[in-house]
XYZ file of C-alpha atoms in Angstrom:
368
model
C 6.760 124.133 139.758
C 3.449 122.798 138.558
C 1.993 125.008 135.840
C -1.751 125.366 136.251
C -2.523 127.584 133.253
C -1.030 129.986 130.750
C -2.303 133.324 129.503
C -1.223 134.896 126.241
C -1.538 138.577 125.347
C -0.818 140.130 121.973
C 0.172 143.725 122.650
C 0.832 146.767 120.462
C 2.972 149.130 122.520
C 3.257 152.585 120.866
C 6.787 153.888 120.352
C 7.500 157.523 121.198
C 8.751 157.965 117.641
C 9.367 155.574 114.716
C 12.505 153.434 114.939
C 14.283 152.681 111.642
C 16.802 149.920 110.904
C 18.186 148.655 107.581
C 15.131 146.413 107.173
C 12.133 148.124 108.789
C 10.562 151.250 110.197
C 8.432 150.549 113.269
C 5.848 152.663 115.089
C 4.771 149.987 117.598
C 6.449 147.222 119.525
C 4.200 144.331 118.573
C 4.881 141.258 120.672
C 3.361 138.499 122.799
C 3.369 138.486 126.588
C 3.149 135.100 128.294
C 1.906 134.681 131.854
C 2.429 131.262 133.478
C 0.475 130.599 136.663
C 1.556 127.848 139.052
C -0.574 125.824 141.453
C 0.300 128.256 144.266
C -1.181 131.171 142.320
C 2.167 132.781 141.453
C 2.575 134.379 138.020
C 5.748 134.348 135.939
C 6.113 136.498 132.833
C 8.004 136.177 129.575
C 7.898 137.848 126.166
C 7.989 136.523 122.616
C 9.700 139.272 120.633
C 8.740 138.014 117.171
C 7.847 140.892 114.857
C 4.811 141.019 112.557
C 6.840 139.787 109.600
C 9.940 137.553 109.690
C 12.554 140.145 108.713
C 14.794 139.614 111.764
C 14.632 135.822 111.878
C 12.198 133.133 110.733
C 9.635 133.910 113.434
C 6.654 136.242 113.200
C 4.036 137.134 115.765
C 1.016 135.248 114.455
C 3.168 132.142 113.948
C 4.552 132.416 117.482
C 1.000 132.890 118.784
C -0.102 129.626 117.154
C 3.020 127.699 118.121
C 2.698 128.668 121.772
C -0.987 127.767 121.902
C -0.908 124.554 119.909
C 2.458 122.972 120.662
C 4.666 124.565 123.311
C 2.263 125.415 126.125
C 0.355 122.090 126.012
C 3.702 120.428 126.791
C 4.070 122.250 130.118
C 0.591 123.228 131.333
C -0.474 120.713 133.949
C 3.075 119.407 134.235
C 5.615 119.507 137.041
C 8.713 121.426 135.890
C 11.826 120.905 137.993
C 13.940 123.670 136.441
C 13.319 126.381 133.797
C 15.957 124.956 131.473
C 14.141 121.617 131.329
C 12.179 123.123 128.449
C 15.137 122.665 126.123
C 14.706 118.899 126.395
C 10.911 119.082 126.459
C 10.895 121.172 123.261
C 13.798 119.343 121.607
C 11.555 118.024 118.823
C 10.573 121.540 117.758
C 13.247 123.180 115.629
C 14.333 126.791 116.091
C 11.513 129.217 117.047
C 13.764 130.503 119.805
C 11.684 133.590 120.564
C 8.658 131.471 121.393
C 10.784 129.162 123.535
C 12.391 132.162 125.203
C 8.995 133.425 126.381
C 8.407 130.111 128.163
C 11.924 129.893 129.587
C 11.863 133.464 130.947
C 8.426 133.016 132.530
C 9.643 129.826 134.221
C 12.801 131.562 135.469
C 10.585 134.269 136.984
C 8.548 131.592 138.790
C 11.703 129.712 139.800
C 13.245 132.844 141.327
C 10.051 133.468 143.280
C 10.061 129.873 144.513
C 13.686 130.288 145.668
C 12.902 133.681 147.269
C 15.580 135.273 145.085
C 15.762 138.102 142.625
C 15.937 136.922 139.028
C 19.533 138.163 138.794
C 20.552 136.204 141.904
C 18.751 133.071 140.683
C 20.762 133.260 137.442
C 24.041 133.692 139.332
C 24.540 137.363 138.536
C 27.208 139.312 140.402
C 26.610 142.973 139.487
C 24.515 145.442 141.468
C 24.199 147.791 138.503
C 24.723 147.455 134.771
C 25.997 150.002 132.280
C 23.855 150.859 129.304
C 24.607 152.254 125.885
C 22.140 153.691 123.435
C 21.034 152.656 119.945
C 20.200 155.267 117.303
C 18.158 154.384 114.226
C 19.124 155.331 110.666
C 19.012 159.128 110.371
C 18.089 161.399 107.468
C 21.508 163.068 107.210
C 24.998 162.966 108.745
C 24.324 166.185 110.641
C 21.081 164.824 112.073
C 23.037 161.808 113.317
C 25.728 164.059 114.812
C 23.120 165.983 116.769
C 21.450 162.797 118.000
C 24.813 161.476 119.199
C 25.591 164.822 120.855
C 22.353 164.670 122.828
C 23.124 161.203 124.204
C 26.758 161.984 125.015
C 25.584 165.063 126.908
C 23.239 162.865 128.946
C 26.240 160.737 129.899
C 26.107 157.634 127.684
C 29.586 156.293 126.892
C 28.725 153.805 124.135
C 26.704 154.924 121.122
C 25.424 152.408 118.556
C 24.403 153.787 115.171
C 22.356 151.869 112.635
C 23.806 151.895 109.108
C 22.824 150.636 105.681
C 24.262 151.046 102.159
C 24.296 154.729 101.258
C 24.040 155.783 104.886
C 27.272 154.448 106.353
C 30.802 155.848 106.041
C 29.882 159.495 105.480
C 27.484 159.389 108.432
C 29.895 157.667 110.800
C 32.828 159.832 109.722
C 30.847 162.969 110.525
C 30.201 161.655 114.032
C 33.836 160.650 114.563
C 35.072 164.030 113.383
C 32.801 165.727 115.900
C 33.500 163.310 118.768
C 37.038 161.916 118.394
C 37.092 160.099 121.751
C 33.553 158.685 121.923
C 32.908 154.932 122.210
C 31.159 154.357 118.871
C 29.894 151.281 117.065
C 27.938 150.565 113.895
C 25.079 148.099 113.496
C 24.422 146.912 109.951
C 21.619 144.383 110.578
C 22.980 142.159 107.767
C 22.750 144.907 105.138
C 26.084 144.073 103.447
C 27.763 141.203 101.582
C 31.356 139.970 101.483
C 31.830 141.861 98.210
C 31.363 145.045 100.251
C 34.599 144.367 102.170
C 36.422 147.382 100.619
C 33.679 149.701 101.866
C 33.686 148.144 105.330
C 37.505 148.391 105.432
C 37.107 152.185 105.223
C 35.387 152.022 108.609
C 38.705 150.893 110.121
C 39.768 154.551 109.980
C 36.994 155.542 112.404
C 38.204 153.692 115.519
C 34.895 151.909 116.112
C 34.690 149.427 118.969
C 32.792 147.057 116.661
C 30.725 146.571 113.517
C 27.673 144.527 114.428
C 26.311 141.830 112.087
C 27.498 143.227 108.741
C 26.666 140.096 106.722
C 23.787 137.663 106.432
C 22.329 135.847 109.456
C 23.811 132.401 109.983
C 26.816 133.103 107.776
C 29.755 132.307 110.023
C 32.143 131.516 107.163
C 31.910 134.817 105.299
C 32.093 136.695 108.587
C 35.359 134.849 109.239
C 36.676 135.937 105.824
C 35.568 139.511 106.494
C 37.036 139.625 110.004
C 40.411 138.578 108.598
C 40.288 141.682 106.354
C 39.256 144.167 109.040
C 41.057 145.731 111.968
C 37.712 146.587 113.554
C 36.130 143.808 115.598
C 33.030 142.154 114.175
C 30.218 141.595 116.643
C 27.780 138.832 115.767
C 24.069 139.122 116.477
C 21.723 137.158 114.195
C 24.474 134.640 113.356
C 24.655 133.301 116.920
C 21.424 131.570 117.892
C 22.757 128.719 120.016
C 25.645 127.443 122.087
C 26.779 125.432 119.052
C 26.887 128.580 116.902
C 29.092 130.145 119.568
C 31.505 127.237 119.420
C 31.684 127.453 115.621
C 32.176 131.223 115.721
C 35.113 130.780 118.069
C 36.726 128.046 115.967
C 36.248 129.896 112.665
C 37.235 133.280 114.156
C 34.082 134.813 112.712
C 34.159 137.724 115.149
C 35.481 138.920 118.486
C 32.273 140.035 120.218
C 28.758 138.626 120.699
C 25.580 140.598 121.180
C 23.518 138.130 123.228
C 19.807 138.724 122.812
C 17.844 136.534 125.199
C 14.949 136.209 122.749
C 17.174 135.258 119.814
C 19.012 132.438 121.573
C 15.954 130.873 123.225
C 15.908 132.231 126.761
C 17.905 133.035 129.842
C 19.298 129.512 130.183
C 21.025 129.468 126.784
C 22.141 133.092 127.184
C 23.851 132.067 130.414
C 25.657 129.189 128.689
C 26.789 131.344 125.756
C 28.363 134.037 127.914
C 30.230 131.409 129.915
C 31.704 129.754 126.811
C 32.515 133.132 125.253
C 34.279 134.385 128.373
C 36.378 131.224 128.527
C 37.595 131.940 124.981
C 38.251 135.655 125.191
C 35.079 136.726 123.399
C 33.486 139.879 124.815
C 29.706 139.913 125.322
C 26.957 142.421 125.905
C 23.175 142.203 126.104
C 21.177 143.461 123.156
C 17.506 144.302 122.992
C 14.536 143.931 120.676
C 12.766 147.227 121.431
C 11.560 145.262 124.417
C 8.579 145.919 126.587
C 9.380 146.198 130.285
C 8.988 142.463 130.830
C 11.801 141.475 128.464
C 13.788 144.558 129.475
C 13.996 143.523 133.133
C 14.962 139.970 132.120
C 17.802 141.548 130.133
C 18.839 143.535 133.201
C 19.047 140.318 135.195
C 21.096 138.359 132.640
C 23.505 141.282 132.103
C 24.604 140.913 135.734
C 26.480 137.730 134.776
C 30.275 138.162 134.743
C 30.692 137.400 131.017
C 28.920 140.618 130.036
C 31.790 143.098 129.812
C 30.565 145.872 127.467
C 27.764 148.443 127.890
C 24.401 146.911 127.076
C 21.423 147.922 124.925
C 19.113 148.249 127.924
C 17.851 151.811 127.906
C 15.310 153.373 130.229
C 11.710 152.483 129.373
C 10.996 156.115 128.557
C 13.689 156.058 125.848
C 11.164 154.266 123.634
C 7.769 154.350 125.351
C 5.537 156.945 126.972
C 3.815 154.079 128.824
C 5.105 150.587 129.640
C 3.509 147.457 131.103
C 5.660 147.319 134.232
C 5.698 149.548 137.291
C 7.848 151.398 137.984
C 9.411 151.748 134.509
C 13.069 150.847 134.077
C 15.027 153.994 134.906
C 18.659 155.031 134.694
C 20.936 156.391 137.376
C 23.327 158.243 135.142
C 23.958 155.600 132.465
C 23.401 152.640 134.785
C 20.380 150.536 135.673
C 20.263 149.523 139.314
C 19.596 145.775 139.594
C 16.463 145.093 141.661
C 16.936 142.989 144.779
C 13.305 142.022 145.302
C 12.044 138.544 144.489
C 11.453 137.581 140.858
C 11.509 140.238 138.138
C 11.716 142.997 140.732
C 8.955 145.019 139.077
C 5.161 144.860 139.205
C 3.080 144.199 136.115
C 0.947 147.224 135.236
C -2.264 145.310 134.599
C -4.080 148.461 133.485
C -1.588 149.164 130.711
C -1.320 145.486 129.819
C -5.072 145.443 129.223
C -4.971 148.789 127.402
C -2.391 147.649 124.863
C -3.696 144.090 124.420
C -5.281 143.407 121.021
C -5.895 139.669 121.535
C -5.799 137.274 124.508
C -5.963 133.519 125.022
C -5.972 131.162 128.005
C -4.369 127.707 127.745
C -5.323 125.152 130.412
C-alpha cells in the first residue's frame, strides 16, 4: 500500500441523551476521523477516540489532532506500507498516544482488507459470523431508575448488563438490580473511581453474583489490582490498566485480574488487540471488546476484531441507534436480537455517509 494522502476530520456527533460515567457527563462524541487514500484511489478509515480533556488516558482531541498532523502522518504519507502493523515499528520512537496510533492502524487494516479482497474480520483472522453484544448503562439518579433501565434492556433481550458505578452510587444501586433480577448477567464498571482502601466496600459486591467488576482502581496500577483481586471472589476486569501486550503479560503474572476489556483505541489498534487476545486466551484470561461511545467507523472495527476466537464474553458493541440518531456510516450498525451480524463485504463492510460526515465535521485538514 502506498499512501498518497491523509484527510483528518474533527467531528462532534450528538448523543441521543447525555452519558454519565464516574468522571464525565457527555452530550457529544467528539473524536477525529482519519481517511487514508492510497495510490489506487481506495480510502481506509480509522478513528482517534481521544476525548476533549484527558480524563480517560493521557490523550485529548486537540493533542491527537496535532500529533497526527505533525508527526504520525508525515511518517506514512508518500510511503509504501507492507502491512498495517508495520506502524508499530515506524512509530516506535513516539511513546504512548495509542488512540492516535490506533486511528492509523485501523485505517491501514481497512485498506489492507480491500487490497486482499477480504472483509476486515476475515483479514484479521476472525471466525465468528455474528457477535453477541451487551449494553452499558451510565450512572443513574436513583436505584429505582437503574432498575427500570435494566428492565428495559433485559426485555429487549440483552443478556449482559454493565452498570456504571462511583462512590455513593454503588452497592445500594447494584443490590436493587440484583434483587429485582436474580438471574441476570450483571457487571459493574467503576472507571477507576476507587482505591485499595475501599476493599471492604468492594467486598460487599461479592454478595451480588456479578460476572465482573471492571477497572475499580487507578489506571496502570497492576499491583494494587492484584492485592484487591486476592481479597475478592468477584473477578476483576481490567480496562485502562492494560494498554499493551506487555501490560497483559504483567497482569497475568501478578494475577491482577481474570478478564480483559480490550478497547482497540486504548491498546493502539487492531494489530495489538489481536495479540492481546491471543496471549490472554493462552493463559485462561477471558476477553471482550469494549467501546468508547464510538462512531460507526470505530464500531465496525470493533465488530471485526470481536470475531477473533479469544473474545468469549458479550461485547460493548451496541446498535448505532443506542447512542446516536444519526451516524457517519450507512447502513447503521443494527442488532438481530442481541447479536450483530458480521459483514462479509470487502473492507469495513459499511459505506461512509459523506453527507453526515460533512454535517458533523467542525474542522478538517489534508496531509500530503
